[in-house]
mmCIF file of C-alpha atoms in Angstrom:
data_model
loop_
_atom_site.group_PDB
_atom_site.id
_atom_site.type_symbol
_atom_site.label_atom_id
_atom_site.label_comp_id
_atom_site.label_asym_id
_atom_site.label_seq_id
_atom_site.Cartn_x
_atom_site.Cartn_y
_atom_site.Cartn_z
ATOM 1 C CA LEU S 161 11.478 13.377 -6.004
ATOM 2 C CA VAL S 162 10.082 16.862 -5.467
ATOM 3 C CA ASP S 163 13.516 18.389 -5.958
ATOM 4 C CA ALA S 164 14.035 16.399 -9.155
ATOM 5 C CA VAL S 165 10.639 17.538 -10.443
ATOM 6 C CA ASP S 166 11.501 21.175 -9.794
ATOM 7 C CA THR S 167 14.910 20.792 -11.433
ATOM 8 C CA TYR S 168 13.410 19.237 -14.545
ATOM 9 C CA ILE S 169 10.539 21.715 -14.877
ATOM 10 C CA ALA S 170 13.042 24.567 -14.717
ATOM 11 C CA ASP S 171 14.728 23.091 -17.805
ATOM 12 C CA SER S 172 12.175 20.774 -19.393
ATOM 13 C CA THR S 173 14.148 20.370 -22.632
ATOM 14 C CA SER S 174 17.011 18.637 -20.788
ATOM 15 C CA ALA S 175 17.216 14.878 -21.359
ATOM 16 C CA ALA S 176 19.777 14.610 -18.555
ATOM 17 C CA LYS S 177 17.455 16.240 -16.022
ATOM 18 C CA LEU S 178 14.569 14.073 -17.171
ATOM 19 C CA LEU S 179 16.734 11.009 -16.541
ATOM 20 C CA MET S 180 17.529 12.307 -13.060
ATOM 21 C CA LEU S 181 13.802 12.727 -12.449
ATOM 22 C CA GLN S 182 13.079 9.197 -13.634
ATOM 23 C CA ASN S 183 15.742 7.831 -11.296
ATOM 24 C CA ALA S 184 14.263 9.809 -8.403
ATOM 25 C CA TRP S 185 10.808 8.434 -9.205
ATOM 26 C CA PHE S 186 12.162 4.885 -9.290
ATOM 27 C CA THR S 187 13.770 5.313 -5.863
ATOM 28 C CA ALA S 188 10.526 6.702 -4.436
ATOM 29 C CA ALA S 189 8.439 3.918 -5.989
ATOM 30 C CA VAL S 190 10.658 1.141 -4.630
ATOM 31 C CA THR S 191 10.722 2.821 -1.218
ATOM 32 C CA TRP S 192 6.935 2.882 -1.191
ATOM 33 C CA LYS S 193 6.700 -0.795 -2.168
ATOM 34 C CA ASN S 194 8.990 -1.622 0.750
ATOM 35 C CA SER S 195 6.830 0.451 3.096
ATOM 36 C CA ALA S 196 3.404 -0.622 1.861
ATOM 37 C CA LEU S 197 3.196 -3.542 4.276
ATOM 38 C CA PHE S 198 2.723 -1.020 7.062
ATOM 39 C CA THR S 199 -0.615 0.307 5.845
ATOM 40 C CA PHE S 200 -2.330 0.158 9.197
ATOM 41 C CA GLY S 201 -2.900 2.507 12.081
ATOM 42 C CA PRO S 202 -2.753 6.103 10.838
ATOM 43 C CA VAL S 203 -2.379 4.974 7.212
ATOM 44 C CA ASN S 204 -4.639 2.419 5.593
ATOM 45 C CA ASP S 205 -5.198 0.862 2.187
ATOM 46 C CA ALA S 206 -7.857 3.419 1.294
ATOM 47 C CA LEU S 207 -5.492 6.342 1.909
ATOM 48 C CA ALA S 208 -2.667 4.634 0.048
ATOM 49 C CA ALA S 209 -4.879 3.797 -2.924
ATOM 50 C CA ARG S 210 -6.258 7.319 -3.140
ATOM 51 C CA TYR S 211 -3.141 9.386 -2.665
ATOM 52 C CA ILE S 212 -0.089 7.232 -3.354
ATOM 53 C CA ASP S 213 -0.570 4.189 -5.570
ATOM 54 C CA GLY S 214 -3.923 4.517 -7.292
ATOM 55 C CA TRP S 215 -4.218 2.885 -10.702
ATOM 56 C CA PRO S 216 -3.949 5.528 -13.458
ATOM 57 C CA ASP S 217 -6.725 6.320 -15.928
ATOM 58 C CA LEU S 218 -4.789 7.813 -18.827
ATOM 59 C CA ASP S 219 -7.885 9.280 -20.494
ATOM 60 C CA ALA S 220 -8.885 11.052 -17.283
ATOM 61 C CA ILE S 221 -5.374 12.431 -16.830
ATOM 62 C CA GLU S 222 -5.138 13.762 -20.373
ATOM 63 C CA LYS S 223 -8.649 15.201 -20.166
ATOM 64 C CA PHE S 224 -7.696 17.137 -17.042
ATOM 65 C CA ILE S 225 -4.522 18.428 -18.664
ATOM 66 C CA SER S 226 -6.314 19.555 -21.814
ATOM 67 C CA ASN S 227 -9.196 21.270 -19.980
ATOM 68 C CA THR S 228 -7.762 24.781 -19.934
ATOM 69 C CA SER S 229 -10.828 26.136 -18.137
ATOM 70 C CA ILE S 230 -9.563 24.548 -14.910
ATOM 71 C CA PRO S 231 -6.335 25.902 -13.406
ATOM 72 C CA VAL S 232 -3.760 23.314 -12.343
ATOM 73 C CA ASN S 233 -2.795 23.909 -8.729
ATOM 74 C CA ASN S 234 -3.013 22.223 -5.341
ATOM 75 C CA ALA S 235 -6.642 23.283 -4.898
ATOM 76 C CA THR S 236 -7.753 21.552 -8.118
ATOM 77 C CA VAL S 237 -5.448 18.544 -7.859
ATOM 78 C CA GLU S 238 -6.229 17.586 -4.252
ATOM 79 C CA PRO S 239 -9.867 16.561 -4.999
ATOM 80 C CA LEU S 240 -8.862 14.376 -7.960
ATOM 81 C CA GLY S 241 -9.649 10.689 -7.730
ATOM 82 C CA PRO S 242 -7.005 7.982 -7.265
ATOM 83 C CA GLU S 243 -6.885 7.386 -11.018
ATOM 84 C CA SER S 244 -5.465 10.884 -11.561
ATOM 85 C CA ARG S 245 -2.845 11.166 -8.838
ATOM 86 C CA GLY S 246 -0.046 9.364 -7.023
ATOM 87 C CA LEU S 247 3.206 7.686 -7.977
ATOM 88 C CA ASN S 248 1.738 5.725 -10.889
ATOM 89 C CA VAL S 249 0.412 8.865 -12.541
ATOM 90 C CA ILE S 250 3.778 10.557 -12.064
ATOM 91 C CA GLU S 251 5.359 7.531 -13.717
ATOM 92 C CA TYR S 252 3.084 7.924 -16.738
ATOM 93 C CA LEU S 253 3.846 11.633 -17.032
ATOM 94 C CA ILE S 254 7.635 11.240 -16.978
ATOM 95 C CA TYR S 255 7.938 8.055 -19.057
ATOM 96 C CA GLY S 256 5.001 8.269 -21.445
ATOM 97 C CA TYR S 257 3.828 5.472 -23.713
ATOM 98 C CA ASN S 258 7.079 4.932 -25.583
ATOM 99 C CA ARG S 259 9.705 3.242 -23.460
ATOM 100 C CA ASN S 260 13.220 4.554 -23.886
ATOM 101 C CA ASN S 261 11.948 7.482 -25.947
ATOM 102 C CA ASN S 262 12.583 10.462 -23.734
ATOM 103 C CA PHE S 263 12.287 12.825 -26.676
ATOM 104 C CA SER S 264 8.544 12.205 -26.847
ATOM 105 C CA VAL S 265 8.275 12.841 -23.093
ATOM 106 C CA ILE S 266 10.183 16.099 -23.424
ATOM 107 C CA ALA S 267 7.899 17.093 -26.303
ATOM 108 C CA SER S 268 4.856 16.507 -24.096
ATOM 109 C CA PHE S 269 6.236 18.924 -21.478
ATOM 110 C CA THR S 270 7.311 21.565 -23.980
ATOM 111 C CA GLY S 271 4.500 21.377 -26.523
ATOM 112 C CA THR S 272 0.766 22.105 -26.373
ATOM 113 C CA ASN S 273 -0.430 22.256 -22.744
ATOM 114 C CA GLY S 274 3.137 21.534 -21.659
ATOM 115 C CA GLN S 275 2.943 24.096 -18.873
ATOM 116 C CA ARG S 276 -0.215 22.460 -17.556
ATOM 117 C CA ARG S 277 1.521 19.082 -17.619
ATOM 118 C CA CYS S 278 4.424 20.593 -15.705
ATOM 119 C CA ALA S 279 2.045 22.112 -13.173
ATOM 120 C CA LEU S 280 0.283 18.777 -12.675
ATOM 121 C CA LEU S 281 3.592 16.978 -12.209
ATOM 122 C CA ARG S 282 4.670 19.543 -9.629
ATOM 123 C CA ALA S 283 1.367 19.357 -7.721
ATOM 124 C CA LEU S 284 1.297 15.541 -7.715
ATOM 125 C CA SER S 285 4.856 15.239 -6.438
ATOM 126 C CA ARG S 286 4.123 17.664 -3.617
ATOM 127 C CA SER S 287 0.946 15.808 -2.729
ATOM 128 C CA VAL S 288 2.845 12.516 -2.358
ATOM 129 C CA ARG S 289 5.504 14.269 -0.278
ATOM 130 C CA ASP S 290 2.909 15.902 1.983
ATOM 131 C CA LYS S 291 1.094 12.603 2.574
ATOM 132 C CA ALA S 292 4.396 10.888 3.372
ATOM 133 C CA ASN S 293 5.380 13.659 5.767
ATOM 134 C CA ALA S 294 2.017 13.428 7.523
ATOM 135 C CA LEU S 295 2.455 9.689 7.969
ATOM 136 C CA VAL S 296 5.896 10.169 9.488
ATOM 137 C CA VAL S 297 4.369 12.578 12.000
ATOM 138 C CA TYR S 298 1.570 10.119 12.847
ATOM 139 C CA TRP S 299 4.013 7.296 13.465
ATOM 140 C CA SER S 300 6.872 9.112 15.153
ATOM 141 C CA ASN S 301 7.521 9.719 18.833
ATOM 142 C CA GLY S 302 7.838 13.396 18.028
ATOM 143 C CA GLY S 303 4.389 13.474 16.453
ATOM 144 C CA SER S 304 1.257 11.525 17.309
ATOM 145 C CA GLY S 305 3.322 8.674 18.709
ATOM 146 C CA TYR S 306 1.461 5.776 17.074
ATOM 147 C CA VAL S 307 4.673 3.753 17.225
ATOM 148 C CA LYS S 308 4.390 3.747 21.024
ATOM 149 C CA ASP S 309 0.776 2.594 20.894
ATOM 150 C CA PHE S 310 1.687 -0.115 18.415
ATOM 151 C CA ALA S 311 4.624 -1.398 20.472
ATOM 152 C CA ALA S 312 2.481 -1.405 23.621
ATOM 153 C CA SER S 313 -0.288 -3.459 21.977
ATOM 154 C CA THR S 314 0.902 -6.837 23.180
ATOM 155 C CA GLY S 315 -1.182 -9.970 23.491
ATOM 156 C CA ASN S 316 -3.116 -12.164 21.077
ATOM 157 C CA GLU S 317 -6.262 -10.142 20.462
ATOM 158 C CA ARG S 318 -7.124 -8.965 16.955
ATOM 159 C CA MET S 319 -5.732 -5.439 17.382
ATOM 160 C CA ALA S 320 -2.529 -6.511 19.116
ATOM 161 C CA SER S 321 0.603 -5.549 17.213
ATOM 162 C CA ILE S 322 1.671 -9.089 16.307
ATOM 163 C CA SER S 323 -1.832 -9.901 15.065
ATOM 164 C CA ILE S 324 -1.859 -6.797 12.885
ATOM 165 C CA ILE S 325 1.548 -7.598 11.371
ATOM 166 C CA VAL S 326 0.644 -11.235 10.647
ATOM 167 C CA ARG S 327 -2.686 -10.206 9.103
ATOM 168 C CA ARG S 328 -0.974 -7.588 6.911
ATOM 169 C CA LEU S 329 1.619 -10.148 5.761
ATOM 170 C CA ILE S 330 -1.176 -12.478 4.676
ATOM 171 C CA GLU S 331 -3.136 -9.693 2.972
ATOM 172 C CA HIS S 332 -0.024 -8.320 1.287
ATOM 173 C CA THR S 333 0.997 -11.730 -0.028
ATOM 174 C CA ALA S 334 -2.518 -12.382 -1.333
ATOM 175 C CA SER S 335 -2.587 -8.989 -3.055
ATOM 176 C CA LEU S 336 0.803 -9.637 -4.627
ATOM 177 C CA ARG S 337 -0.388 -12.946 -6.005
ATOM 178 C CA GLU S 338 -3.924 -12.034 -7.066
ATOM 179 C CA LYS S 339 -3.572 -8.447 -8.238
ATOM 180 C CA ARG S 340 0.020 -7.906 -9.287
ATOM 181 C CA ILE S 341 0.746 -11.318 -10.842
ATOM 182 C CA VAL S 342 -2.501 -13.138 -11.639
ATOM 183 C CA ARG S 343 -4.348 -10.225 -13.267
ATOM 184 C CA PRO S 344 -1.599 -9.178 -15.710
ATOM 185 C CA LEU S 345 -1.012 -12.820 -16.656
ATOM 186 C CA GLY S 346 -4.742 -13.358 -17.195
ATOM 187 C CA ILE S 347 -4.775 -16.541 -15.136
ATOM 188 C CA GLN S 348 -8.337 -16.004 -13.906
ATOM 189 C CA THR S 349 -9.813 -14.632 -17.130
ATOM 190 C CA GLY S 350 -7.745 -16.518 -19.668
ATOM 191 C CA LYS S 351 -6.829 -13.215 -21.290
ATOM 192 C CA PRO S 352 -3.496 -11.595 -20.406
ATOM 193 C CA ALA S 353 -3.740 -7.944 -19.388
ATOM 194 C CA PRO S 354 -0.197 -6.532 -19.560
ATOM 195 C CA GLU S 355 -1.560 -3.033 -18.996
ATOM 196 C CA LEU S 356 -2.211 -4.041 -15.370
ATOM 197 C CA VAL S 357 1.406 -4.800 -14.559
ATOM 198 C CA ASP S 358 3.253 -2.627 -12.055
ATOM 199 C CA ALA S 359 5.585 0.050 -13.427
ATOM 200 C CA ARG S 360 4.662 -0.645 -17.035
ATOM 201 C CA PHE S 361 5.678 2.786 -18.315
ATOM 202 C CA SER S 362 9.142 2.676 -16.774
ATOM 203 C CA ASN S 363 9.609 -1.003 -17.649
ATOM 204 C CA GLN S 364 10.656 -1.685 -14.055
ATOM 205 C CA SER S 365 7.925 -4.208 -13.278
ATOM 206 C CA LEU S 366 10.192 -7.029 -12.213
ATOM 207 C CA ILE S 367 12.050 -4.944 -9.654
#
C-alpha cells in the first residue's frame, strides 16, 4: 500500500496508477478484516479503532487539509483522532464521493490543496504500515514473543488462550451483526443509514 501511494503521488494525474493504488488499498483492507479477530494481547480494539479502522469524519478530514497554517507531516498526523486516520480515511481520499469517477479523485490530488492531500495520504499510509510492523514485532518469536505467551496460556481461566479466542469470536460476531449490518440497515432505529456501511466509497461493502 505504501509503495502504491508513493507511485501514485509521483504521478498523480495517472488514472492507471490510481487504479493500482485502489487495488492495493483493497488488498490491505481485506487483510485487516481477516486479522481483526486477533485484537488482543499487544493489540486491542482501542488501538485498532484509533490507528487502523476508525470511522471517518469527512468534514474533519477536509478541514485539516484546507488549514494551510498546519504543515502535513508525521508530527501533525500522528496526534489526529481516529476519525481522521486509518484505512477508512485512505479509502475516502483515493475513491472520493463519486464511485467509478476517478477523474474527480485525480482532480482532488492535483487541484487546490492537492499537495496537502498527497502529503496526508502518504503520512496515513506510513502510519498504518508502522502500526502493523509494530504488531508483528510484538507477536513474533523474534520480537516480544507474545505468541509464545499465548500458546503457553493453557487451561480454562479467563486469560487462557482458548478462552480469549472464544470470547473474541463472540465479540466479533456480535460486532458484525450489530454495527456492520444492523446500523446501516436501520433495524434498531427504523431509519436506514447507508453511510455507516463498510467500504462505502470503494463500493466493496459486500466483500
